[in-house]
Amino acid sequence: MGHRKPTVENFIATAEGVIVRATNFLSDNHPLPVHTEFLRRAARRSQRKSRTKVFTTNYDRCYEEAGRQGRYVVVDGFSHTVPPTFDAIHFTYETVRRVNDTEALEPIPNAFHLYKLHGSLDWQRQDSGEITKWTQGGKPVLIYPRNSKYELAFEQPYLEMISAFQSAMREPDTGLLVVGFGFNDNHLAEPIMSAIRSNLSLKVVVVSPGLAPWDNGQGQQGPGECVTNRYLARVRDLANAGDARISLLNCGFEQMVPLVPDLAAETDLERHVARLRSVGAA
């Protein structure tokens, strides 16, 4: 086996490079209408409500870019220094606006927390062990799809993300919207199932275009993920048994976003940003 080690190492490096290139697709001002609209509907919260928390297993920077385009404050655990450095304490900080130079402070409406459960293209581990952000030339800190994925999820900084995910689902009166996750990662599926069992005030909506039996009209058929995946089968059984906390939507992200309630009116800032972008695109 020793003589095959370089071949395996080269294959792993090549595969990781392909994954990085495939997920590094954003260009300057890349159009992200679905992500932007989702944030507009879900991330703007009144002062009386906690911040929206977005947990993603994707490596790309779609939510960061959509947040930038919509003028959101994206709280992702990194400092506002150069280079931005990860420290989970930043998730506990709040962004507020001072009212008319008085002592009165009010939280801004356009802010959300972003947790990259499997790492991000713009993370890089320094020799000191710290995680910083980078733009070009570094090796990203990612959990690649391999047999060690489960073990890596319990190392830093991933452990902070997983812990926040588990804590969020234990909060009372919490809504969990699961989009495009196939429940194939046990370290994420198990906490979700545990929260469904123990948190009676948890509301869960699972969204995927492959939940139901499908037929592409070309001789290919499938029973659907609610049959082939044991976790989703359990979720379906609970819903069928009358668990009103659970809903399943057989559609994709693009079809789901218009179904998200639009509870907050568009702000003057959002209308202003939209006008500027439309003029710039003209």
GROMACS .gro file of C-alpha atoms in nm:
model
  282
    1MET     CA    1   0.000   0.000   0.000
    2GLY     CA    2   0.291   0.235   0.063
    3HIS     CA    3   0.367   0.282  -0.307
    4ARG     CA    4   0.005   0.386  -0.367
    5LYS     CA    5   0.006   0.663  -0.107
    6PRO     CA    6   0.127   0.939  -0.344
    7THR     CA    7  -0.142   0.839  -0.594
    8VAL     CA    8  -0.413   0.859  -0.330
    9GLU     CA    9  -0.281   1.192  -0.201
   10ASN     CA   10  -0.277   1.335  -0.554
   11PHE     CA   11  -0.632   1.213  -0.612
   12ILE     CA   12  -0.753   1.375  -0.288
   13ALA     CA   13  -0.582   1.705  -0.374
   14THR     CA   14  -0.732   1.698  -0.724
   15ALA     CA   15  -1.082   1.618  -0.594
   16GLU     CA   16  -1.063   1.894  -0.333
   17GLY     CA   17  -0.951   2.139  -0.603
   18VAL     CA   18  -1.246   2.045  -0.823
   19ILE     CA   19  -1.488   2.100  -0.532
   20VAL     CA   20  -1.338   2.441  -0.452
   21ARG     CA   21  -1.356   2.556  -0.815
   22ALA     CA   22  -1.714   2.430  -0.855
   23THR     CA   23  -1.834   2.621  -0.548
   24ASN     CA   24  -1.633   2.936  -0.613
   25PHE     CA   25  -1.869   3.067  -0.882
   26LEU     CA   26  -1.962   3.413  -0.757
   27SER     CA   27  -1.856   3.713  -0.963
   28ASP     CA   28  -1.876   4.081  -0.872
   29ASN     CA   29  -2.239   4.179  -0.808
   30HIS     CA   30  -2.347   3.826  -0.899
   31PRO     CA   31  -2.728   3.821  -0.935
   32LEU     CA   32  -2.877   3.631  -0.641
   33PRO     CA   33  -3.249   3.712  -0.661
   34VAL     CA   34  -3.369   3.406  -0.466
   35HIS     CA   35  -3.124   3.447  -0.176
   36THR     CA   36  -3.189   3.823  -0.166
   37GLU     CA   37  -3.566   3.778  -0.157
   38PHE     CA   38  -3.539   3.510   0.110
   39LEU     CA   39  -3.336   3.742   0.332
   40ARG     CA   40  -3.583   4.024   0.270
   41ARG     CA   41  -3.870   3.806   0.390
   42ALA     CA   42  -3.698   3.609   0.667
   43ALA     CA   43  -3.405   3.812   0.802
   44ARG     CA   44  -3.572   4.145   0.880
   45ARG     CA   45  -3.696   4.119   1.236
   46SER     CA   46  -3.859   4.356   1.479
   47GLN     CA   47  -3.679   4.462   1.798
   48ARG     CA   48  -3.893   4.221   1.999
   49LYS     CA   49  -3.770   3.914   1.814
   50SER     CA   50  -3.437   3.736   1.808
   51ARG     CA   51  -3.214   3.749   1.503
   52THR     CA   52  -3.273   3.507   1.218
   53LYS     CA   53  -3.011   3.233   1.220
   54VAL     CA   54  -2.908   3.084   0.885
   55PHE     CA   55  -2.723   2.751   0.908
   56THR     CA   56  -2.577   2.624   0.583
   57THR     CA   57  -2.360   2.330   0.480
   58ASN     CA   58  -2.265   2.506   0.155
   59TYR     CA   59  -1.913   2.635   0.104
   60ASP     CA   60  -2.009   2.919  -0.130
   61ARG     CA   61  -2.059   3.283  -0.031
   62CYS     CA   62  -2.413   3.330  -0.162
   63TYR     CA   63  -2.559   3.449   0.167
   64GLU     CA   64  -2.268   3.683   0.233
   65GLU     CA   65  -2.304   3.836  -0.114
   66ALA     CA   66  -2.684   3.856  -0.093
   67GLY     CA   67  -2.645   4.023   0.246
   68ARG     CA   68  -2.399   4.273   0.102
   69GLN     CA   69  -2.627   4.357  -0.187
   70GLY     CA   70  -2.923   4.406   0.049
   71ARG     CA   71  -2.717   4.613   0.296
   72TYR     CA   72  -2.752   4.360   0.579
   73VAL     CA   73  -2.515   4.317   0.869
   74VAL     CA   74  -2.399   3.956   0.838
   75VAL     CA   75  -2.289   3.828   1.179
   76ASP     CA   76  -2.072   3.528   1.095
   77GLY     CA   77  -1.845   3.505   1.399
   78PHE     CA   78  -1.559   3.707   1.247
   79SER     CA   79  -1.413   4.028   1.384
   80HIS     CA   80  -1.421   4.365   1.209
   81THR     CA   81  -1.042   4.378   1.207
   82VAL     CA   82  -0.796   4.312   0.922
   83PRO     CA   83  -0.781   4.027   0.864
   84PRO     CA   84  -1.122   3.927   1.003
   85THR     CA   85  -1.057   3.661   1.268
   86PHE     CA   86  -1.306   3.403   1.395
   87ASP     CA   87  -1.417   3.411   1.757
   88ALA     CA   88  -1.759   3.278   1.858
   89ILE     CA   89  -1.801   3.569   2.100
   90HIS     CA   90  -1.892   3.787   1.801
   91PHE     CA   91  -2.222   3.599   1.774
   92THR     CA   92  -2.317   3.748   2.112
   93TYR     CA   93  -2.260   4.108   2.001
   94GLU     CA   94  -2.547   4.324   1.880
   95THR     CA   95  -2.552   4.599   1.617
   96VAL     CA   96  -2.754   4.900   1.729
   97ARG     CA   97  -2.832   5.247   1.602
   98ARG     CA   98  -2.793   5.556   1.820
   99VAL     CA   99  -3.108   5.766   1.795
  100ASN     CA  100  -3.041   6.132   1.716
  101ASP     CA  101  -2.712   6.136   1.909
  102THR     CA  102  -2.897   6.062   2.233
  103GLU     CA  103  -2.838   5.778   2.475
  104ALA     CA  104  -3.127   5.583   2.320
  105LEU     CA  105  -3.016   5.277   2.125
  106GLU     CA  106  -3.223   5.053   1.900
  107PRO     CA  107  -3.122   4.730   1.724
  108ILE     CA  108  -3.106   4.766   1.346
  109PRO     CA  109  -3.364   4.554   1.158
  110ASN     CA  110  -3.141   4.428   0.878
  111ALA     CA  111  -2.907   4.181   1.047
  112PHE     CA  112  -2.885   3.803   1.066
  113HIS     CA  113  -2.652   3.535   1.197
  114LEU     CA  114  -2.476   3.309   0.946
  115TYR     CA  115  -2.327   2.976   1.051
  116LYS     CA  116  -2.119   2.784   0.793
  117LEU     CA  117  -2.146   2.432   0.937
  118HIS     CA  118  -1.896   2.276   0.694
  119GLY     CA  119  -1.665   2.573   0.648
  120SER     CA  120  -1.637   2.839   0.383
  121LEU     CA  121  -1.432   2.919   0.075
  122ASP     CA  122  -1.298   3.234   0.238
  123TRP     CA  123  -1.175   3.072   0.561
  124GLN     CA  124  -0.808   2.997   0.611
  125ARG     CA  125  -0.629   2.845   0.911
  126GLN     CA  126  -0.317   3.032   1.017
  127ASP     CA  127  -0.007   2.875   1.173
  128SER     CA  128  -0.131   3.003   1.509
  129GLY     CA  129  -0.445   2.794   1.467
  130GLU     CA  130  -0.668   3.099   1.423
  131ILE     CA  131  -0.924   3.109   1.143
  132THR     CA  132  -0.913   3.422   0.928
  133LYS     CA  133  -1.076   3.526   0.604
  134TRP     CA  134  -0.884   3.538   0.278
  135THR     CA  135  -0.955   3.625  -0.082
  136GLN     CA  136  -0.694   3.458  -0.302
  137GLY     CA  137  -0.416   3.205  -0.279
  138GLY     CA  138  -0.496   3.026   0.047
  139LYS     CA  139  -0.632   2.680   0.118
  140PRO     CA  140  -0.991   2.703   0.240
  141VAL     CA  141  -1.101   2.547   0.567
  142LEU     CA  142  -1.370   2.300   0.462
  143ILE     CA  143  -1.521   1.968   0.565
  144TYR     CA  144  -1.502   1.775   0.241
  145PRO     CA  145  -1.736   1.482   0.164
  146ARG     CA  146  -1.526   1.198   0.299
  147ASN     CA  147  -1.547   0.927   0.565
  148SER     CA  148  -1.394   1.158   0.830
  149LYS     CA  149  -1.670   1.419   0.793
  150TYR     CA  150  -1.838   1.322   1.120
  151GLU     CA  151  -1.515   1.344   1.325
  152LEU     CA  152  -1.413   1.677   1.168
  153ALA     CA  153  -1.750   1.829   1.259
  154PHE     CA  154  -1.645   1.817   1.624
  155GLU     CA  155  -1.327   2.016   1.575
  156GLN     CA  156  -1.301   2.395   1.585
  157PRO     CA  157  -1.443   2.610   1.433
  158TYR     CA  158  -1.709   2.359   1.324
  159LEU     CA  159  -1.786   2.264   1.683
  160GLU     CA  160  -1.898   2.619   1.758
  161MET     CA  161  -2.135   2.606   1.460
  162ILE     CA  162  -2.280   2.267   1.552
  163SER     CA  163  -2.327   2.374   1.914
  164ALA     CA  164  -2.512   2.688   1.805
  165PHE     CA  165  -2.731   2.475   1.577
  166GLN     CA  166  -2.823   2.240   1.860
  167SER     CA  167  -2.887   2.525   2.103
  168ALA     CA  168  -3.110   2.711   1.858
  169MET     CA  169  -3.339   2.410   1.815
  170ARG     CA  170  -3.383   2.377   2.190
  171GLU     CA  171  -3.518   2.731   2.224
  172PRO     CA  172  -3.893   2.763   2.289
  173ASP     CA  173  -4.122   2.880   2.007
  174THR     CA  174  -3.857   2.827   1.741
  175GLY     CA  175  -3.917   2.768   1.372
  176LEU     CA  176  -3.681   2.540   1.178
  177LEU     CA  177  -3.687   2.571   0.798
  178VAL     CA  178  -3.487   2.290   0.634
  179VAL     CA  179  -3.420   2.355   0.264
  180GLY     CA  180  -3.229   2.122   0.032
  181PHE     CA  181  -3.077   1.912   0.310
  182GLY     CA  182  -3.114   1.541   0.238
  183PHE     CA  183  -3.072   1.426   0.602
  184ASN     CA  184  -2.770   1.223   0.492
  185ASP     CA  185  -2.529   1.376   0.746
  186ASN     CA  186  -2.593   1.203   1.077
  187HIS     CA  187  -2.426   1.477   1.283
  188LEU     CA  188  -2.696   1.718   1.160
  189ALA     CA  189  -2.992   1.484   1.115
  190GLU     CA  190  -2.969   1.340   1.466
  191PRO     CA  191  -2.990   1.680   1.644
  192ILE     CA  192  -3.291   1.771   1.429
  193MET     CA  193  -3.468   1.448   1.521
  194SER     CA  194  -3.378   1.496   1.888
  195ALA     CA  195  -3.525   1.848   1.881
  196ILE     CA  196  -3.844   1.720   1.717
  197ARG     CA  197  -3.880   1.462   1.994
  198SER     CA  198  -3.807   1.693   2.288
  199ASN     CA  199  -3.910   2.047   2.189
  200LEU     CA  200  -4.289   2.052   2.176
  201SER     CA  201  -4.298   2.418   2.067
  202LEU     CA  202  -4.064   2.361   1.771
  203LYS     CA  203  -4.220   2.417   1.427
  204VAL     CA  204  -4.046   2.234   1.140
  205VAL     CA  205  -4.083   2.280   0.764
  206VAL     CA  206  -3.881   2.046   0.539
  207VAL     CA  207  -3.842   2.157   0.177
  208SER     CA  208  -3.696   1.943  -0.104
  209PRO     CA  209  -3.796   1.874  -0.466
  210GLY     CA  210  -3.744   1.499  -0.416
  211LEU     CA  211  -3.956   1.424  -0.112
  212ALA     CA  212  -4.246   1.268  -0.304
  213PRO     CA  213  -4.236   0.986  -0.563
  214TRP     CA  214  -4.108   1.120  -0.892
  215ASP     CA  215  -4.114   1.034  -1.262
  216ASN     CA  216  -3.910   1.236  -1.509
  217GLY     CA  217  -4.107   1.107  -1.807
  218GLN     CA  218  -3.799   0.938  -1.953
  219GLY     CA  219  -3.839   0.600  -1.792
  220GLN     CA  220  -3.671   0.701  -1.467
  221GLN     CA  221  -3.873   0.686  -1.147
  222GLY     CA  222  -3.809   0.697  -0.775
  223PRO     CA  223  -4.006   0.645  -0.454
  224GLY     CA  224  -3.894   0.977  -0.307
  225GLU     CA  225  -3.669   1.069  -0.017
  226CYS     CA  226  -3.947   1.013   0.235
  227VAL     CA  227  -3.911   0.644   0.149
  228THR     CA  228  -3.538   0.608   0.086
  229ASN     CA  229  -3.415   0.816   0.383
  230ARG     CA  230  -3.491   0.684   0.731
  231TYR     CA  231  -3.495   1.028   0.894
  232LEU     CA  232  -3.731   1.179   0.639
  233ALA     CA  233  -3.950   0.868   0.660
  234ARG     CA  234  -3.980   0.930   1.033
  235VAL     CA  235  -4.066   1.297   0.979
  236ARG     CA  236  -4.331   1.198   0.722
  237ASP     CA  237  -4.479   0.941   0.959
  238LEU     CA  238  -4.506   1.201   1.237
  239ALA     CA  239  -4.680   1.444   1.004
  240ASN     CA  240  -4.919   1.173   0.885
  241ALA     CA  241  -4.990   1.083   1.247
  242GLY     CA  242  -5.118   1.434   1.308
  243ASP     CA  243  -4.810   1.616   1.439
  244ALA     CA  244  -4.916   1.972   1.353
  245ARG     CA  245  -4.564   2.103   1.419
  246ILE     CA  246  -4.433   1.942   1.098
  247SER     CA  247  -4.488   2.036   0.735
  248LEU     CA  248  -4.323   1.896   0.421
  249LEU     CA  249  -4.305   2.084   0.090
  250ASN     CA  250  -4.211   1.897  -0.226
  251CYS     CA  251  -4.044   2.185  -0.411
  252GLY     CA  252  -3.712   2.362  -0.454
  253PHE     CA  253  -3.569   2.677  -0.296
  254GLU     CA  254  -3.692   2.896  -0.582
  255GLN     CA  255  -4.050   2.773  -0.548
  256MET     CA  256  -4.042   2.792  -0.167
  257VAL     CA  257  -3.931   3.153  -0.122
  258PRO     CA  258  -4.259   3.312  -0.248
  259LEU     CA  259  -4.440   3.102   0.013
  260VAL     CA  260  -4.247   3.261   0.300
  261PRO     CA  261  -4.477   3.518   0.467
  262ASP     CA  262  -4.383   3.875   0.382
  263LEU     CA  263  -4.451   4.021   0.725
  264ALA     CA  264  -4.237   4.334   0.727
  265ALA     CA  265  -4.288   4.626   0.493
  266GLU     CA  266  -4.004   4.725   0.265
  267THR     CA  267  -3.790   4.989   0.433
  268ASP     CA  268  -3.684   5.321   0.283
  269LEU     CA  269  -3.325   5.194   0.273
  270GLU     CA  270  -3.426   4.883   0.079
  271ARG     CA  271  -3.624   5.088  -0.172
  272HIS     CA  272  -3.327   5.322  -0.208
  273VAL     CA  273  -3.081   5.035  -0.264
  274ALA     CA  274  -3.316   4.877  -0.520
  275ARG     CA  275  -3.337   5.206  -0.712
  276LEU     CA  276  -2.960   5.245  -0.714
  277ARG     CA  277  -2.910   4.888  -0.839
  278SER     CA  278  -3.172   4.928  -1.112
  279VAL     CA  279  -3.011   5.249  -1.233
  280GLY     CA  280  -2.668   5.089  -1.227
  281ALA     CA  281  -2.794   4.790  -1.427
  282ALA     CA  282  -2.963   5.011  -1.687
   0.00000   0.00000   0.00000
